[in-house]
Amino acid sequence: MERSSVDVVVVGAGPAGLLVTSRIKSLEVIVFEEHSKVGLPKHCAGIVGYETAIMIERETSPKVIDHRYNRLVFIAPNCRVDLVFKRDIAFHVNRPLLEEIMALKVESLGHKIVFNNKAYPYSLKRVLVSGGLLEYKYLVVADGARSVFRERLIGDKPKYLVGLQICAKVRNLDEKTLYVFYNNLVPEFFAWIIPLGDEALIGVASLESSRAYRVLQYTQKYLDIPVASVYEKFGGLIPLYNPLRNPVLGDCVVFHGDSVPLTKPYTGGGLHYIFKLSPVLARLLEENRLRDYSALYKRIFYFKNSLERVLVNYLRRLNAYYLPTKIVNWLYSLGLLQEGDFDNQYRIFLKSLGVTPVLTVFAFLDIFKTLHNVFNESINSSRYLARDVNSNI
Ligand SMILES: Cc1cc2nc3c(=O)[nH]c(=O)nc-3n(C[C@H](O)[C@H](O)[C@H](O)COP(=O)(O)OP(=O)(O)OC[C@H]3O[C@@H](n4cnc5c(N)ncnc54)[C@H](O)[C@@H]3O)c2cc1C
């Protein structure tokens, strides 16, 4: 490497690193990416809510949103919830295209993306890359869920969910419906089916890859997908550790994206806050005010995320990860569910607190319905049993 210092070093050419770089105009930026091109390794399901889709379209191109959904079907062992909306409420992002467009924007601004070059933390002021030590004024750590920088500079022990996905040719799926499955094998998360034309992306996340794999096989069997129809398999990590209280270290290093992590606790979606925070971060870097980022980060992200995280951890401890599905269904029946709520999941909690007495009635009705079904099933099964016994006599 012919130079020894630069204004900004960005580690990682994922959406977090690329978006913040594409917003910096008055500083020189070098992005280091360990892979040979952007978008690798593939891991994301690419589902975002309404607000995020608008931000993505604005920052990149409307072409990046390639599928839209207006119906959500949640299937749990003890309930099925079917929600149809007048407008589209979930959107599929073409992740390779998203990253390609952002990389082009970064290069058109004169910034450099150095591929096949893994960066390592050296000190608070310097980074080690192949070619030597590089000094910077600011370092943006955007090295993803497996963040080596977070581990070395903060000393955190990372914790993850393992996400596994297959892409397959699938028939008879409604193109406008997203399917979410809850399974007793993975009580800590859920499985999903995302129709993409005549294909579908089927995935699941779990604390253990073996359990995730079994649920994936089960879903494949349930959908009657022959092995030959599966043409792609990939996986990735959804970070589970707590987000940093302060993402700024020593006035010169800032953590961004999954290294924070900026993911939503319930769904693991990371794109929403990357798109919300990147413009703010880029502006403060340009204005030499990185110190002010902490306060904005807390206001825009940290407090809301902490509330969601406490609730999600509670659901995990209760083994009741499907429970918000019921609450969403009740709010939907009351006409209180809005498109933006899937981007801002803490609002669902606040709304449910606001209508607690009404929800209690729904809860009792639900319990009554479940008991009624159980009672009917046992009557039916004793009838069948009696018939079997009689026919055997
Ligand atoms: C199974 C699964 C499904 C998901 N589904 C969704 C979804 O539906 N919706 C949603 O919003 N989010 C989803 N996410 C989360 C989303 O993919 C992430 O939040 C997002 O990709 C984070 O972006 P990032 O730039 O922080 O990290 P990444 O996308 O991981 O990018 C990090 C980049 O840094 C590079 N890198 C790492 N270390 C170094 C190093 N030392 N030197 C140089 N380069 C390095 C990597 O090669 C990579 O290119 C999903 C994640 C998983 C695992």
mmCIF file of N, CA, C and O and ligand atoms in Angstrom, residues 11-17 32-35 40-41 43-48 95 117-119 142-144 149 163 165 192 236-238 256-258 263 268-271 274, ligand 1:
data_model
loop_
_atom_site.group_PDB
_atom_site.id
_atom_site.type_symbol
_atom_site.label_atom_id
_atom_site.label_comp_id
_atom_site.label_asym_id
_atom_site.label_seq_id
_atom_site.Cartn_x
_atom_site.Cartn_y
_atom_site.Cartn_z
ATOM 1 N N VAL A 11 -14.501 -0.664 7.457
ATOM 2 C CA VAL A 11 -14.228 -2.100 7.367
ATOM 3 C C VAL A 11 -15.529 -2.815 7.038
ATOM 4 O O VAL A 11 -16.466 -2.810 7.833
ATOM 5 N N GLY A 12 -15.606 -3.398 5.839
ATOM 6 C CA GLY A 12 -16.783 -4.165 5.438
ATOM 7 C C GLY A 12 -17.616 -3.441 4.394
ATOM 8 O O GLY A 12 -18.088 -2.330 4.630
ATOM 9 N N ALA A 13 -17.782 -4.087 3.219
ATOM 10 C CA ALA A 13 -18.607 -3.497 2.151
ATOM 11 C C ALA A 13 -19.976 -4.166 2.099
ATOM 12 O O ALA A 13 -20.451 -4.583 1.052
ATOM 13 N N GLY A 14 -20.609 -4.301 3.276
ATOM 14 C CA GLY A 14 -22.010 -4.726 3.338
ATOM 15 C C GLY A 14 -22.869 -3.468 3.264
ATOM 16 O O GLY A 14 -22.350 -2.364 3.048
ATOM 17 N N PRO A 15 -24.185 -3.594 3.464
ATOM 18 C CA PRO A 15 -25.039 -2.405 3.374
ATOM 19 C C PRO A 15 -24.641 -1.292 4.346
ATOM 20 O O PRO A 15 -24.705 -0.115 3.987
ATOM 21 N N ALA A 16 -24.198 -1.654 5.561
ATOM 22 C CA ALA A 16 -23.857 -0.613 6.542
ATOM 23 C C ALA A 16 -22.649 0.199 6.077
ATOM 24 O O ALA A 16 -22.683 1.435 6.048
ATOM 25 N N GLY A 17 -21.571 -0.506 5.682
ATOM 26 C CA GLY A 17 -20.353 0.186 5.255
ATOM 27 C C GLY A 17 -20.576 0.981 3.979
ATOM 28 O O GLY A 17 -20.129 2.129 3.853
ATOM 29 N N PHE A 32 -12.497 -1.437 3.089
ATOM 30 C CA PHE A 32 -11.817 -2.727 2.940
ATOM 31 C C PHE A 32 -12.842 -3.846 3.009
ATOM 32 O O PHE A 32 -13.690 -3.866 3.911
ATOM 33 N N GLU A 33 -12.772 -4.748 2.042
ATOM 34 C CA GLU A 33 -13.719 -5.867 1.989
ATOM 35 C C GLU A 33 -12.925 -7.156 1.797
ATOM 36 O O GLU A 33 -12.117 -7.260 0.878
ATOM 37 N N GLU A 34 -13.193 -8.119 2.666
ATOM 38 C CA GLU A 34 -12.383 -9.346 2.604
ATOM 39 C C GLU A 34 -12.749 -10.247 1.423
ATOM 40 O O GLU A 34 -11.962 -11.095 1.022
ATOM 41 N N HIS A 35 -13.970 -10.083 0.872
ATOM 42 C CA HIS A 35 -14.363 -10.920 -0.264
ATOM 43 C C HIS A 35 -14.018 -10.245 -1.593
ATOM 44 O O HIS A 35 -13.632 -9.078 -1.627
ATOM 45 N N LEU A 40 -21.293 -10.673 -0.762
ATOM 46 C CA LEU A 40 -20.854 -12.003 -0.315
ATOM 47 C C LEU A 40 -20.446 -11.944 1.157
ATOM 48 O O LEU A 40 -19.903 -10.945 1.588
ATOM 49 N N PRO A 41 -20.663 -13.009 1.911
ATOM 50 C CA PRO A 41 -21.443 -14.192 1.588
ATOM 51 C C PRO A 41 -22.934 -13.880 1.679
ATOM 52 O O PRO A 41 -23.345 -13.057 2.495
ATOM 53 N N HIS A 43 -26.610 -14.099 2.779
ATOM 54 C CA HIS A 43 -27.216 -14.654 3.992
ATOM 55 C C HIS A 43 -28.610 -14.121 4.279
ATOM 56 O O HIS A 43 -29.362 -14.693 5.041
ATOM 57 N N CYS A 44 -28.987 -13.005 3.656
ATOM 58 C CA CYS A 44 -30.179 -12.273 4.097
ATOM 59 C C CYS A 44 -31.450 -12.756 3.386
ATOM 60 O O CYS A 44 -31.411 -13.120 2.216
ATOM 61 N N ALA A 45 -32.599 -12.730 4.110
ATOM 62 C CA ALA A 45 -33.877 -13.076 3.482
ATOM 63 C C ALA A 45 -34.432 -11.881 2.706
ATOM 64 O O ALA A 45 -35.257 -12.041 1.812
ATOM 65 N N GLY A 46 -34.003 -10.682 3.082
ATOM 66 C CA GLY A 46 -34.351 -9.485 2.312
ATOM 67 C C GLY A 46 -35.753 -8.945 2.526
ATOM 68 O O GLY A 46 -36.262 -8.215 1.679
ATOM 69 N N ILE A 47 -36.384 -9.270 3.654
ATOM 70 C CA ILE A 47 -37.731 -8.740 3.891
ATOM 71 C C ILE A 47 -37.653 -7.473 4.750
ATOM 72 O O ILE A 47 -36.977 -7.452 5.782
ATOM 73 N N VAL A 48 -38.324 -6.431 4.281
ATOM 74 C CA VAL A 48 -38.354 -5.183 5.055
ATOM 75 C C VAL A 48 -39.788 -4.665 5.121
ATOM 76 O O VAL A 48 -40.646 -5.072 4.343
ATOM 77 N N ARG A 95 -31.000 -8.203 -2.568
ATOM 78 C CA ARG A 95 -29.782 -7.803 -1.852
ATOM 79 C C ARG A 95 -28.560 -7.653 -2.763
ATOM 80 O O ARG A 95 -27.837 -6.654 -2.640
ATOM 81 N N ASN A 117 -9.239 -7.949 0.797
ATOM 82 C CA ASN A 117 -8.311 -7.387 1.780
ATOM 83 C C ASN A 117 -8.987 -7.357 3.148
ATOM 84 O O ASN A 117 -9.853 -6.526 3.410
ATOM 85 N N LYS A 118 -8.605 -8.305 3.996
ATOM 86 C CA LYS A 118 -9.206 -8.377 5.322
ATOM 87 C C LYS A 118 -8.481 -7.420 6.265
ATOM 88 O O LYS A 118 -7.250 -7.411 6.321
ATOM 89 N N ALA A 119 -9.257 -6.616 6.980
ATOM 90 C CA ALA A 119 -8.654 -5.651 7.911
ATOM 91 C C ALA A 119 -8.665 -6.218 9.326
ATOM 92 O O ALA A 119 -9.569 -6.966 9.688
ATOM 93 N N ALA A 142 -17.883 -1.878 10.176
ATOM 94 C CA ALA A 142 -19.127 -2.424 9.607
ATOM 95 C C ALA A 142 -18.833 -3.835 9.116
ATOM 96 O O ALA A 142 -19.125 -4.198 7.980
ATOM 97 N N ASP A 143 -18.206 -4.623 10.020
ATOM 98 C CA ASP A 143 -17.730 -5.951 9.606
ATOM 99 C C ASP A 143 -18.723 -7.067 9.925
ATOM 100 O O ASP A 143 -18.360 -8.243 9.972
ATOM 101 N N GLY A 144 -19.991 -6.712 10.152
ATOM 102 C CA GLY A 144 -21.040 -7.728 10.233
ATOM 103 C C GLY A 144 -21.173 -8.410 11.580
ATOM 104 O O GLY A 144 -20.547 -8.024 12.573
ATOM 105 N N PHE A 149 -13.659 -6.904 15.064
ATOM 106 C CA PHE A 149 -13.310 -5.618 15.672
ATOM 107 C C PHE A 149 -14.027 -5.447 17.013
ATOM 108 O O PHE A 149 -13.447 -4.986 17.981
ATOM 109 N N GLY A 163 -28.985 -18.863 10.952
ATOM 110 C CA GLY A 163 -30.074 -18.822 9.970
ATOM 111 C C GLY A 163 -29.716 -19.684 8.770
ATOM 112 O O GLY A 163 -28.621 -19.564 8.226
ATOM 113 N N GLN A 165 -31.148 -21.142 4.923
ATOM 114 C CA GLN A 165 -32.180 -20.889 3.914
ATOM 115 C C GLN A 165 -31.955 -21.740 2.670
ATOM 116 O O GLN A 165 -30.811 -22.065 2.330
ATOM 117 N N TRP A 192 -39.688 -19.246 7.899
ATOM 118 C CA TRP A 192 -40.408 -18.359 6.985
ATOM 119 C C TRP A 192 -40.427 -18.932 5.571
ATOM 120 O O TRP A 192 -39.531 -19.690 5.179
ATOM 121 N N GLY A 236 -26.406 -17.854 7.543
ATOM 122 C CA GLY A 236 -25.719 -16.702 8.119
ATOM 123 C C GLY A 236 -26.038 -16.583 9.593
ATOM 124 O O GLY A 236 -26.777 -17.399 10.141
ATOM 125 N N LEU A 237 -25.468 -15.576 10.208
ATOM 126 C CA LEU A 237 -25.629 -15.412 11.650
ATOM 127 C C LEU A 237 -26.474 -14.184 11.971
ATOM 128 O O LEU A 237 -26.276 -13.115 11.394
ATOM 129 N N ILE A 238 -27.414 -14.375 12.885
ATOM 130 C CA ILE A 238 -28.202 -13.237 13.382
ATOM 131 C C ILE A 238 -27.683 -12.931 14.784
ATOM 132 O O ILE A 238 -27.779 -13.777 15.674
ATOM 133 N N HIS A 256 -21.112 0.118 13.415
ATOM 134 C CA HIS A 256 -22.310 0.344 12.605
ATOM 135 C C HIS A 256 -22.817 -0.999 12.068
ATOM 136 O O HIS A 256 -22.038 -1.943 11.896
ATOM 137 N N GLY A 257 -24.118 -1.099 11.792
ATOM 138 C CA GLY A 257 -24.680 -2.333 11.222
ATOM 139 C C GLY A 257 -24.699 -3.474 12.230
ATOM 140 O O GLY A 257 -24.867 -3.265 13.437
ATOM 141 N N ASP A 258 -24.512 -4.696 11.735
ATOM 142 C CA ASP A 258 -24.603 -5.883 12.596
ATOM 143 C C ASP A 258 -23.522 -5.936 13.671
ATOM 144 O O ASP A 258 -23.633 -6.703 14.618
ATOM 145 N N THR A 263 -29.821 -4.789 14.735
ATOM 146 C CA THR A 263 -30.927 -5.658 14.310
ATOM 147 C C THR A 263 -32.148 -5.518 15.222
ATOM 148 O O THR A 263 -32.022 -5.237 16.408
ATOM 149 N N GLY A 268 -34.840 -10.076 13.709
ATOM 150 C CA GLY A 268 -33.442 -10.136 13.282
ATOM 151 C C GLY A 268 -33.150 -9.237 12.085
ATOM 152 O O GLY A 268 -32.043 -9.236 11.557
ATOM 153 N N GLY A 269 -34.144 -8.472 11.645
ATOM 154 C CA GLY A 269 -33.954 -7.584 10.488
ATOM 155 C C GLY A 269 -32.982 -6.454 10.821
ATOM 156 O O GLY A 269 -33.144 -5.769 11.834
ATOM 157 N N GLY A 270 -31.979 -6.270 9.959
ATOM 158 C CA GLY A 270 -30.959 -5.265 10.266
ATOM 159 C C GLY A 270 -30.991 -4.055 9.348
ATOM 160 O O GLY A 270 -30.341 -3.043 9.612
ATOM 161 N N LEU A 271 -31.764 -4.149 8.238
ATOM 162 C CA LEU A 271 -31.674 -3.081 7.233
ATOM 163 C C LEU A 271 -32.346 -1.782 7.696
ATOM 164 O O LEU A 271 -31.915 -0.693 7.339
ATOM 165 N N ILE A 274 -30.018 0.439 9.684
ATOM 166 C CA ILE A 274 -28.855 0.815 8.858
ATOM 167 C C ILE A 274 -29.263 1.991 7.974
ATOM 168 O O ILE A 274 -28.545 2.987 7.858
HETATM 169 C C1 LIG B 1 -30.584 -15.757 7.765
HETATM 170 C C2 LIG B 1 -30.669 -14.268 7.807
HETATM 171 C C3 LIG B 1 -31.802 -13.632 7.324
HETATM 172 C C4 LIG B 1 -31.902 -12.241 7.389
HETATM 173 N N1 LIG B 1 -33.023 -11.654 6.911
HETATM 174 C C5 LIG B 1 -33.176 -10.320 6.985
HETATM 175 C C6 LIG B 1 -34.347 -9.702 6.503
HETATM 176 O O1 LIG B 1 -35.251 -10.373 6.005
HETATM 177 N N2 LIG B 1 -34.455 -8.353 6.607
HETATM 178 C C7 LIG B 1 -33.462 -7.578 7.147
HETATM 179 O O2 LIG B 1 -33.620 -6.358 7.248
HETATM 180 N N3 LIG B 1 -32.321 -8.148 7.605
HETATM 181 C C8 LIG B 1 -32.160 -9.489 7.538
HETATM 182 N N4 LIG B 1 -31.013 -10.070 7.997
HETATM 183 C C9 LIG B 1 -29.991 -9.220 8.607
HETATM 184 C C10 LIG B 1 -29.194 -8.471 7.553
HETATM 185 O O3 LIG B 1 -28.705 -9.370 6.597
HETATM 186 C C11 LIG B 1 -28.038 -7.763 8.253
HETATM 187 O O4 LIG B 1 -28.558 -6.966 9.288
HETATM 188 C C12 LIG B 1 -27.231 -6.884 7.299
HETATM 189 O O5 LIG B 1 -26.678 -7.628 6.256
HETATM 190 C C13 LIG B 1 -26.114 -6.220 8.096
HETATM 191 O O6 LIG B 1 -25.315 -5.464 7.241
HETATM 192 P P1 LIG B 1 -23.796 -5.166 7.640
HETATM 193 O O7 LIG B 1 -23.259 -4.340 6.545
HETATM 194 O O8 LIG B 1 -23.733 -4.683 9.033
HETATM 195 O O9 LIG B 1 -23.109 -6.605 7.670
HETATM 196 P P2 LIG B 1 -22.885 -7.643 6.486
HETATM 197 O O10 LIG B 1 -23.984 -7.594 5.521
HETATM 198 O O11 LIG B 1 -22.590 -8.941 7.153
HETATM 199 O O12 LIG B 1 -21.567 -7.107 5.773
HETATM 200 C C14 LIG B 1 -20.322 -7.135 6.421
HETATM 201 C C15 LIG B 1 -19.247 -7.101 5.359
HETATM 202 O O13 LIG B 1 -17.990 -6.985 5.994
HETATM 203 C C16 LIG B 1 -17.063 -7.879 5.397
HETATM 204 N N5 LIG B 1 -16.043 -8.138 6.423
HETATM 205 C C17 LIG B 1 -16.217 -8.759 7.606
HETATM 206 N N6 LIG B 1 -15.083 -8.725 8.324
HETATM 207 C C18 LIG B 1 -14.171 -8.059 7.577
HETATM 208 C C19 LIG B 1 -12.814 -7.678 7.784
HETATM 209 N N7 LIG B 1 -12.178 -7.955 8.925
HETATM 210 N N8 LIG B 1 -12.177 -7.005 6.798
HETATM 211 C C20 LIG B 1 -12.812 -6.708 5.625
HETATM 212 N N9 LIG B 1 -14.093 -7.045 5.384
HETATM 213 C C21 LIG B 1 -14.771 -7.694 6.352
HETATM 214 C C22 LIG B 1 -17.917 -9.072 5.000
HETATM 215 O O14 LIG B 1 -17.308 -9.825 3.976
HETATM 216 C C23 LIG B 1 -19.195 -8.383 4.530
HETATM 217 O O15 LIG B 1 -19.140 -8.044 3.173
HETATM 218 C C24 LIG B 1 -30.859 -11.465 7.940
HETATM 219 C C25 LIG B 1 -29.704 -12.098 8.406
HETATM 220 C C26 LIG B 1 -29.605 -13.483 8.341
HETATM 221 C C27 LIG B 1 -28.376 -14.156 8.852
#
